[in-house]
Coordinates of C-alpha atoms in Angstrom, one line a residue:
X153 CA -63.6 -60.1 30.7
X154 CA -64.0 -59.9 27.1
X155 CA -67.2 -61.4 27.2
X156 CA -68.7 -59.0 30.0
X157 CA -67.2 -56.2 28.1
X158 CA -69.4 -56.8 25.1
X159 CA -72.3 -57.0 27.2
X160 CA -71.8 -53.8 28.8
X161 CA -71.0 -52.1 25.6
X162 CA -74.0 -53.5 23.7
X163 CA -76.3 -52.4 26.7
X164 CA -74.8 -49.1 26.8
X165 CA -75.4 -48.3 23.4
X166 CA -79.0 -49.8 23.6
X167 CA -79.4 -47.2 26.6
X168 CA -80.3 -48.6 30.4
X169 CA -83.7 -47.1 30.2
X170 CA -85.3 -50.0 27.9
X171 CA -88.8 -48.5 26.1
X172 CA -92.0 -49.3 28.3
X173 CA -94.8 -49.0 26.3
X174 CA -95.7 -48.4 22.6
X175 CA -95.2 -44.7 22.6
X176 CA -91.4 -45.5 23.8
X177 CA -91.0 -48.0 21.3
X178 CA -92.2 -45.5 18.5
X179 CA -89.9 -43.0 19.7
X180 CA -87.1 -44.9 19.8
X181 CA -87.8 -46.4 16.2
X182 CA -88.3 -42.7 15.0
X183 CA -85.1 -41.8 16.0
X184 CA -83.2 -44.6 14.7
X185 CA -85.0 -43.8 11.2
X186 CA -83.8 -40.3 11.5
X187 CA -80.3 -41.1 12.7
X188 CA -79.4 -43.4 9.6
X189 CA -80.6 -40.7 7.3
X190 CA -78.9 -38.1 9.2
X191 CA -75.5 -40.0 9.5
X192 CA -75.8 -41.5 5.7
X193 CA -75.9 -37.5 4.6
X194 CA -73.3 -36.6 7.2
X195 CA -70.8 -39.5 6.1
X196 CA -71.5 -38.2 2.2
X197 CA -70.5 -34.7 3.1
X198 CA -67.9 -35.1 5.9
X199 CA -64.9 -35.3 3.8
X200 CA -63.8 -34.3 0.2
X201 CA -64.2 -37.8 -1.0
X202 CA -63.7 -36.6 -4.4
X203 CA -60.3 -35.8 -3.6
X204 CA -59.5 -38.4 -1.1
X205 CA -60.8 -41.6 -2.6
X206 CA -60.2 -43.4 -6.3
X207 CA -63.0 -43.7 -8.7
X208 CA -63.4 -47.3 -8.0
X209 CA -63.3 -50.2 -7.7
X210 CA -64.2 -49.4 -4.4
X211 CA -62.4 -48.2 -0.7
X212 CA -63.6 -50.4 2.3
X213 CA -65.3 -48.5 5.0
X214 CA -67.3 -50.0 8.2
X215 CA -70.0 -48.5 10.0
X216 CA -70.6 -49.1 13.6
X217 CA -71.5 -47.9 17.2
X218 CA -68.8 -46.0 19.1
X219 CA -69.3 -45.1 22.8
X220 CA -67.1 -42.1 22.3
X221 CA -67.9 -41.2 18.9
X222 CA -67.3 -37.3 18.7
X223 CA -65.5 -37.0 21.9
X224 CA -61.6 -36.4 22.6
X225 CA -59.1 -38.0 24.6
X226 CA -57.4 -35.6 27.1
X227 CA -54.8 -37.0 29.7
X228 CA -56.7 -40.6 29.7
X229 CA -60.1 -39.1 30.3
X230 CA -62.7 -38.8 27.1
X231 CA -64.2 -35.4 27.1
X232 CA -67.2 -34.2 25.2
X233 CA -66.7 -31.9 22.6
X234 CA -68.5 -28.4 23.6
X235 CA -68.7 -24.7 22.5
X236 CA -66.0 -22.5 23.3
X237 CA -63.4 -25.2 23.7
X238 CA -61.3 -24.7 21.0
X239 CA -62.2 -27.9 18.9
X240 CA -63.9 -25.9 16.4
X241 CA -62.2 -26.1 13.2
X242 CA -64.2 -27.7 10.4
X243 CA -67.6 -26.6 9.1
X244 CA -68.8 -30.0 10.0
X245 CA -68.1 -29.8 13.5
X246 CA -70.3 -30.6 16.4
X247 CA -70.9 -30.7 19.9
X248 CA -71.1 -34.0 21.4
X249 CA -74.4 -33.7 22.6
X250 CA -75.7 -32.2 19.4
X251 CA -74.1 -35.3 17.7
X252 CA -75.9 -37.6 20.0
X253 CA -79.2 -36.0 19.6
X254 CA -78.5 -36.4 15.3
X255 CA -76.6 -39.5 15.2
X256 CA -76.7 -41.4 18.4
X257 CA -73.2 -43.5 18.6
X258 CA -72.9 -44.1 15.0
X259 CA -69.0 -43.9 13.5
X260 CA -67.4 -45.0 10.7
X261 CA -63.9 -45.4 9.5
X262 CA -61.9 -46.8 6.9
X263 CA -61.4 -50.4 7.3
X264 CA -58.2 -50.8 5.4
X265 CA -56.5 -48.5 7.5
X266 CA -58.1 -49.7 10.9
X267 CA -57.8 -45.5 11.9
X268 CA -60.3 -43.5 13.3
X269 CA -60.6 -41.0 16.1
X270 CA -61.3 -42.8 19.5
X271 CA -60.9 -46.4 18.0
X272 CA -58.5 -48.7 17.1
X273 CA -57.6 -52.4 16.0
X274 CA -55.3 -54.7 18.2
X275 CA -55.3 -58.5 18.3
X276 CA -57.8 -59.9 20.5
X277 CA -56.1 -62.2 23.1
X278 CA -59.0 -64.2 23.8
X279 CA -59.6 -65.0 20.4
X280 CA -63.2 -64.8 20.8
X281 CA -63.7 -61.5 19.0
X282 CA -61.8 -62.0 15.8
X283 CA -63.2 -61.0 12.3
X284 CA -62.5 -62.3 9.1
X285 CA -63.1 -58.6 7.6
X286 CA -59.8 -57.0 8.9
X287 CA -56.9 -59.5 9.1
X288 CA -58.5 -61.1 12.3
X289 CA -58.3 -58.1 14.5
X290 CA -60.8 -56.8 16.7
X291 CA -62.0 -53.0 17.2
X292 CA -61.6 -51.5 20.5
X293 CA -63.4 -48.6 22.2
X294 CA -63.0 -46.5 25.5
X295 CA -66.1 -45.4 27.5
X296 CA -66.0 -41.6 29.2
X297 CA -64.3 -43.3 32.2
X298 CA -61.4 -44.5 30.0
X299 CA -62.5 -48.4 30.5
X300 CA -61.6 -50.7 27.4
X301 CA -64.1 -52.4 25.4
X302 CA -63.7 -55.1 22.4
X303 CA -66.8 -54.2 20.1
X304 CA -68.6 -57.6 19.5
X305 CA -69.5 -58.4 15.8
X306 CA -73.0 -57.2 16.4
X307 CA -72.1 -53.8 16.7
X308 CA -70.2 -53.7 13.6
X309 CA -71.2 -54.4 9.9
X310 CA -69.6 -55.9 6.7
X311 CA -67.3 -53.4 5.2
X312 CA -69.0 -50.9 2.7
X313 CA -67.5 -50.0 -0.8
X314 CA -67.1 -46.3 -1.3
X315 CA -65.4 -44.4 -4.1
X316 CA -64.9 -40.7 -4.9
X317 CA -68.3 -39.7 -6.3
X318 CA -69.5 -40.8 -2.6
X319 CA -69.6 -36.8 -1.8
X320 CA -72.9 -34.9 -2.6
X321 CA -71.0 -32.2 -4.8
X322 CA -69.4 -34.9 -7.1
X323 CA -72.2 -34.5 -9.8
X324 CA -71.0 -31.0 -10.3
X325 CA -67.2 -32.1 -11.1
X326 CA -67.4 -34.1 -14.2
X327 CA -65.8 -36.9 -12.4
X328 CA -67.5 -39.5 -15.1
X329 CA -67.2 -37.3 -18.3
X330 CA -63.6 -37.9 -19.1
X331 CA -64.4 -41.5 -19.0
X332 CA -67.2 -41.6 -21.0
X333 CA -65.4 -39.3 -23.7
X334 CA -62.5 -41.5 -24.0
X335 CA -64.7 -44.5 -24.3
X336 CA -66.6 -43.0 -27.2
X337 CA -63.6 -41.8 -28.5
X338 CA -62.1 -45.3 -28.6
X339 CA -65.2 -46.8 -30.5
X340 CA -65.1 -49.6 -28.1
X341 CA -67.8 -49.4 -25.4
X342 CA -65.9 -52.0 -23.4
X343 CA -63.0 -49.6 -22.9
X344 CA -65.5 -48.4 -20.0
X345 CA -65.3 -51.8 -18.0
X346 CA -61.2 -51.8 -18.0
X347 CA -58.5 -50.2 -16.3
X348 CA -58.9 -46.1 -16.4
X349 CA -56.0 -44.6 -17.9
X350 CA -55.0 -41.1 -16.5
X351 CA -56.4 -39.2 -19.3
X352 CA -59.8 -40.6 -18.1
X353 CA -59.6 -39.2 -14.7
X354 CA -60.1 -35.7 -13.3
X355 CA -57.0 -34.0 -12.3
X356 CA -57.6 -34.6 -8.6
X357 CA -58.0 -38.4 -8.9
X358 CA -54.7 -38.9 -10.9
X359 CA -52.5 -38.8 -7.9
X360 CA -53.5 -42.4 -6.7
X361 CA -50.9 -45.1 -7.4
X362 CA -53.5 -47.6 -7.4
X363 CA -55.1 -49.5 -10.8
X364 CA -58.7 -47.8 -10.8
X365 CA -61.6 -49.1 -12.6
X366 CA -65.3 -48.2 -12.2
X367 CA -67.2 -50.2 -9.9
X368 CA -69.2 -53.0 -11.8
X369 CA -72.5 -51.7 -12.2
X370 CA -71.3 -48.3 -12.9
X371 CA -69.2 -49.7 -15.6
X372 CA -71.7 -51.6 -17.0
X373 CA -74.1 -48.7 -17.4
X374 CA -71.1 -46.6 -18.7
X375 CA -70.6 -49.3 -21.6
X376 CA -74.4 -49.3 -22.4
X377 CA -74.2 -45.4 -23.0
X378 CA -71.2 -45.4 -24.7
X379 CA -72.8 -48.0 -27.0
X380 CA -76.1 -46.0 -27.3
X381 CA -74.0 -42.8 -28.3
X382 CA -71.8 -44.6 -31.1
X383 CA -75.0 -45.6 -32.6
X384 CA -75.6 -42.1 -33.3
X385 CA -73.6 -41.2 -36.4
X386 CA -72.5 -37.6 -35.9
X387 CA -71.0 -39.0 -32.3
X388 CA -69.2 -41.7 -33.9
X389 CA -67.6 -39.3 -36.8
X390 CA -66.9 -36.4 -34.4
X391 CA -66.7 -37.3 -31.0
X392 CA -64.5 -34.3 -29.9
X393 CA -66.9 -31.8 -31.2
X394 CA -67.5 -29.5 -28.5
X395 CA -71.1 -29.3 -29.5
X396 CA -71.4 -32.8 -28.3
X397 CA -70.3 -32.7 -25.1
X398 CA -73.4 -31.9 -23.4
X399 CA -74.7 -35.1 -24.5
X400 CA -71.7 -36.9 -23.2
X401 CA -71.8 -35.0 -19.9
X402 CA -75.4 -35.6 -19.3
X403 CA -75.0 -39.6 -20.0
X404 CA -72.0 -39.7 -17.7
X405 CA -73.6 -37.9 -14.8
X406 CA -76.8 -40.0 -14.9
X407 CA -74.1 -43.2 -14.6
X408 CA -72.4 -41.1 -11.7
X409 CA -75.7 -40.3 -9.9
X410 CA -76.6 -43.8 -10.1
X411 CA -73.7 -45.0 -8.5
X412 CA -73.7 -41.9 -5.7
X413 CA -77.5 -43.4 -5.0
X414 CA -76.0 -47.1 -4.6
X415 CA -73.2 -46.2 -2.2
X416 CA -75.7 -43.8 -0.1
X417 CA -78.2 -46.6 0.1
X418 CA -75.1 -49.1 1.0
X419 CA -74.6 -47.1 3.9
X420 CA -78.0 -46.4 5.2
X421 CA -78.5 -50.6 4.7
X422 CA -75.4 -50.9 6.6
X423 CA -76.5 -48.8 9.6
X424 CA -79.9 -50.5 9.4
X425 CA -78.7 -53.7 9.7
X426 CA -76.4 -52.6 12.9
X427 CA -79.8 -51.7 14.6
X428 CA -81.4 -54.8 14.2
X429 CA -78.6 -56.5 15.3
X430 CA -78.1 -54.5 18.3
X431 CA -81.2 -52.9 19.3
X432 CA -83.7 -55.6 17.9
X433 CA -86.5 -56.0 15.1
X434 CA -88.9 -54.1 17.7
X435 CA -86.9 -50.8 18.2
X436 CA -85.7 -50.5 14.6
X437 CA -87.7 -49.1 11.9
X438 CA -88.9 -51.6 9.5
X439 CA -87.2 -52.2 6.1
X440 CA -90.3 -50.3 4.4
X441 CA -89.9 -47.3 6.1
X442 CA -86.5 -46.4 5.4
X443 CA -87.1 -46.4 1.6
X444 CA -84.2 -48.1 0.0
X445 CA -83.7 -48.0 -3.6

């Protein structure tokens, strides 16, 4: 029964041992606060997003809970990852036990693809779990015994829009510098809010066969920066002068860092709302504790 599966999924994620006193409650709140912070950092550095995601306007990702997060399926059974089992390939590898200690059951996936390790989408035969976010398909996960669960809406959040600047190393890769440079050269600040031409993109972001535009807030900030630079006569006269590039780089990077912070915050915010829905306000750290901003 889908409803019973949802209840089991939620109770398993919350943990069968409910906090019994203030000390237990505070321990859970502390764990969730740290897990949200840790998982946001993991998501930001898990993949080479500067190569895998366009610069905008954004690619949809969902953040949720999975009973089999960081596990592998072998002949129908879910197996924990452990040292010496041959699964350590990437620097971000963690054993399942260490993953639980750091991140609990948090997981994420690219919503537009509907693909993630240990999770999949399928049509919900009951029609009760359909979501408007992903073409009315529901997310399915499996527990360690191979039992199938529909993930209830309370265990998922609305999609988060992420771009190539999500990665922690993005600020050192001049990902926005060409955009500001070409905007200044055009003499028209509004150029920053329009579709990006190939010459405005870093080399590793030019292979996407999609029209790229900066996210709305980043585009507005880039437009303002270009306007300010164009008011300086030396920039207006010689925008290609190499001596002016540090000024362009600094302004472009400040816009990038602002966008990166918004994306990190959007991940943390989605995870926080997820915890409020699943674990309840008593066990979830308060809004003020999370230091969004």
